[in-house]
GROMACS .gro file of C-alpha atoms in nm:
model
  103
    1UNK     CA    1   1.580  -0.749  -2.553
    2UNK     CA    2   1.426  -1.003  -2.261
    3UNK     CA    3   1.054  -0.915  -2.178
    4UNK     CA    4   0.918  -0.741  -1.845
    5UNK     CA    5   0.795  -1.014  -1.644
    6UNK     CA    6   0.682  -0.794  -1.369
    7UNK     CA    7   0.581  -0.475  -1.297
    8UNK     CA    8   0.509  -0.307  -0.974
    9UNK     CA    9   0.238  -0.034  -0.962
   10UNK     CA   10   0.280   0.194  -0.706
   11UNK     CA   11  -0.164   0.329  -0.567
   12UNK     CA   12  -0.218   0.683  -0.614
   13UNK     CA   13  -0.529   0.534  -0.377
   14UNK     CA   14  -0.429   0.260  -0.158
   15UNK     CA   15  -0.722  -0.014  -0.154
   16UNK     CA   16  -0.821  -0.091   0.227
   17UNK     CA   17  -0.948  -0.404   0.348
   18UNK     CA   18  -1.031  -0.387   0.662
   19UNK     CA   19  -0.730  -0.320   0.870
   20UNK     CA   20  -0.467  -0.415   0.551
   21UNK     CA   21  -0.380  -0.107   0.328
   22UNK     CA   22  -0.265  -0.178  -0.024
   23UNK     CA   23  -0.059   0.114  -0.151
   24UNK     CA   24   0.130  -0.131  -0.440
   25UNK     CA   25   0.050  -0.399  -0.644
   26UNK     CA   26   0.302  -0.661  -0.883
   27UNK     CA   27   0.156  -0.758  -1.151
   28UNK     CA   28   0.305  -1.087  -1.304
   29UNK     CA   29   0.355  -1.126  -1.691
   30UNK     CA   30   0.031  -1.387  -1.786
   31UNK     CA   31   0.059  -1.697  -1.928
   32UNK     CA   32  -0.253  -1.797  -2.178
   33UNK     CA   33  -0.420  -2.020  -1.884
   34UNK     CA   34  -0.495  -1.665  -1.673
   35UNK     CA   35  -0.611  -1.533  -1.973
   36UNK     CA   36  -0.931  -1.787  -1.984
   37UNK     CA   37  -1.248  -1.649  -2.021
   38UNK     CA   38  -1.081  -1.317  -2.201
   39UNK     CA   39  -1.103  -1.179  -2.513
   40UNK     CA   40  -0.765  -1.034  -2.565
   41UNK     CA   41  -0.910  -0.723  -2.756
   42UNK     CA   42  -1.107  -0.628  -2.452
   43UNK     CA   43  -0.807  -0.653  -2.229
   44UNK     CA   44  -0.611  -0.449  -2.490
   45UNK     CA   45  -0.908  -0.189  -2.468
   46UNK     CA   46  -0.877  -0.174  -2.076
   47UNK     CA   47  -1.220  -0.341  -2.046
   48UNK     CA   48  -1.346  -0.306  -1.675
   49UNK     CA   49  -1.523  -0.636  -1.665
   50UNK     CA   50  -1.245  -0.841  -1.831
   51UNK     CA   51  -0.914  -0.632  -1.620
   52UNK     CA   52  -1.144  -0.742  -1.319
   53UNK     CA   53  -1.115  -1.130  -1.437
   54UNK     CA   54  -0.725  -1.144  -1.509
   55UNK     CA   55  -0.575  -0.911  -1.278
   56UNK     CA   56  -0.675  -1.119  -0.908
   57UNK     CA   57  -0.470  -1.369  -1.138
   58UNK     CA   58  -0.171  -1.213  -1.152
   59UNK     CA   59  -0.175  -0.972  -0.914
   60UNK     CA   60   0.013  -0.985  -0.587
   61UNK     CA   61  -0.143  -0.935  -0.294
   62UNK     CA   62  -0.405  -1.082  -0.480
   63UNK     CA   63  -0.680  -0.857  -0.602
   64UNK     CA   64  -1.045  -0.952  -0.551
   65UNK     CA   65  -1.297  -0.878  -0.831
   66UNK     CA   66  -1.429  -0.651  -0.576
   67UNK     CA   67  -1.124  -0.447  -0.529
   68UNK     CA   68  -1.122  -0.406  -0.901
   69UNK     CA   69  -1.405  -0.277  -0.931
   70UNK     CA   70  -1.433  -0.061  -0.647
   71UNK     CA   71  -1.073   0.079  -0.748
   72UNK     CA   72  -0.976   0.434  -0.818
   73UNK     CA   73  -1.047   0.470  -1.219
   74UNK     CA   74  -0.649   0.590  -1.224
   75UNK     CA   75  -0.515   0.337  -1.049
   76UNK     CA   76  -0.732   0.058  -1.309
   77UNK     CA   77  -0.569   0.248  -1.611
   78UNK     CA   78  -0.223   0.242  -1.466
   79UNK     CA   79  -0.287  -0.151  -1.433
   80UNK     CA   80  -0.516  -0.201  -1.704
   81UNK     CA   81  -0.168  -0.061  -1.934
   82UNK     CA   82   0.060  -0.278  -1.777
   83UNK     CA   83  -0.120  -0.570  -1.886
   84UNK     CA   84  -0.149  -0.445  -2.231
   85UNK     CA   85   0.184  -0.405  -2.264
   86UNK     CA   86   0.230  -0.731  -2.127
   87UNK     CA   87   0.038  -0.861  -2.431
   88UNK     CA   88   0.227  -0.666  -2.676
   89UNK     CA   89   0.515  -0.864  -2.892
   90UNK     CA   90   0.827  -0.756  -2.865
   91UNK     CA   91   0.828  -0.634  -3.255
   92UNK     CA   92   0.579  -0.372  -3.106
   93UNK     CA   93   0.754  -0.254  -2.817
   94UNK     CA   94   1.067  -0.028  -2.873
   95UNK     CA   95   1.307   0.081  -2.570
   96UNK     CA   96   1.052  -0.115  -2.355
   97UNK     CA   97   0.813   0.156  -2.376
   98UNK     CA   98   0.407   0.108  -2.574
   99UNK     CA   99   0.514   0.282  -2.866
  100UNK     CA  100   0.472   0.121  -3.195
  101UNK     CA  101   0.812   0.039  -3.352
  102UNK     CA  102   0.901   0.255  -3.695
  103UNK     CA  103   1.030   0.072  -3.978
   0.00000   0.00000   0.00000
């Protein structure tokens, strides 16, 4: 089984800046260097602060802090799983889904 590399995350509130409305976001699979700065546990517990450091990394259009934080608390969990499951190992990960694998 190959690993996501993207995922696309389709707003339940678009984010407006200014005239520019962004009703989806593609979020890119991270390599360690975007994870600087991170713990990986916090990311794995959706952590506001550190979702608003990695995601303007691998986010397209590119996120600002600000737009993180001023985002629509379903819209950051939608994200915020995508990039956990991004984390996950493939061991983990059965049908491509979050759930834990049974053995």
């Amino acid at each position: 089984m190959q690993s996501k590399q993207t995922a696309i995350i389709t707003l339940d509130t678009p984010i407006r800046r200014g005239e520019q409305e962004i009703a989806a976001i593609t979020l890119t699979k991270p390599q360690s260097g975007a994870l600087r700065g991170v713990a990986l546990t916090d990311l794995l517990q959706l952590d506001v602060i550190a979702l608003s450091k990695v995601l303007p990394r691998i986010s397209n259009p590119t996120l600002t802090d600000q737009d993180v934080l001023r985002m629509d608390p379903a819209d950051l969990l939608q994200l915020g799983t995508e990039v956990a499951g991004f984390l996950l190992p493939k061991s983990s990960k059965v049908d491509g889904s979050l759930e834990p694998s049974t053995m």
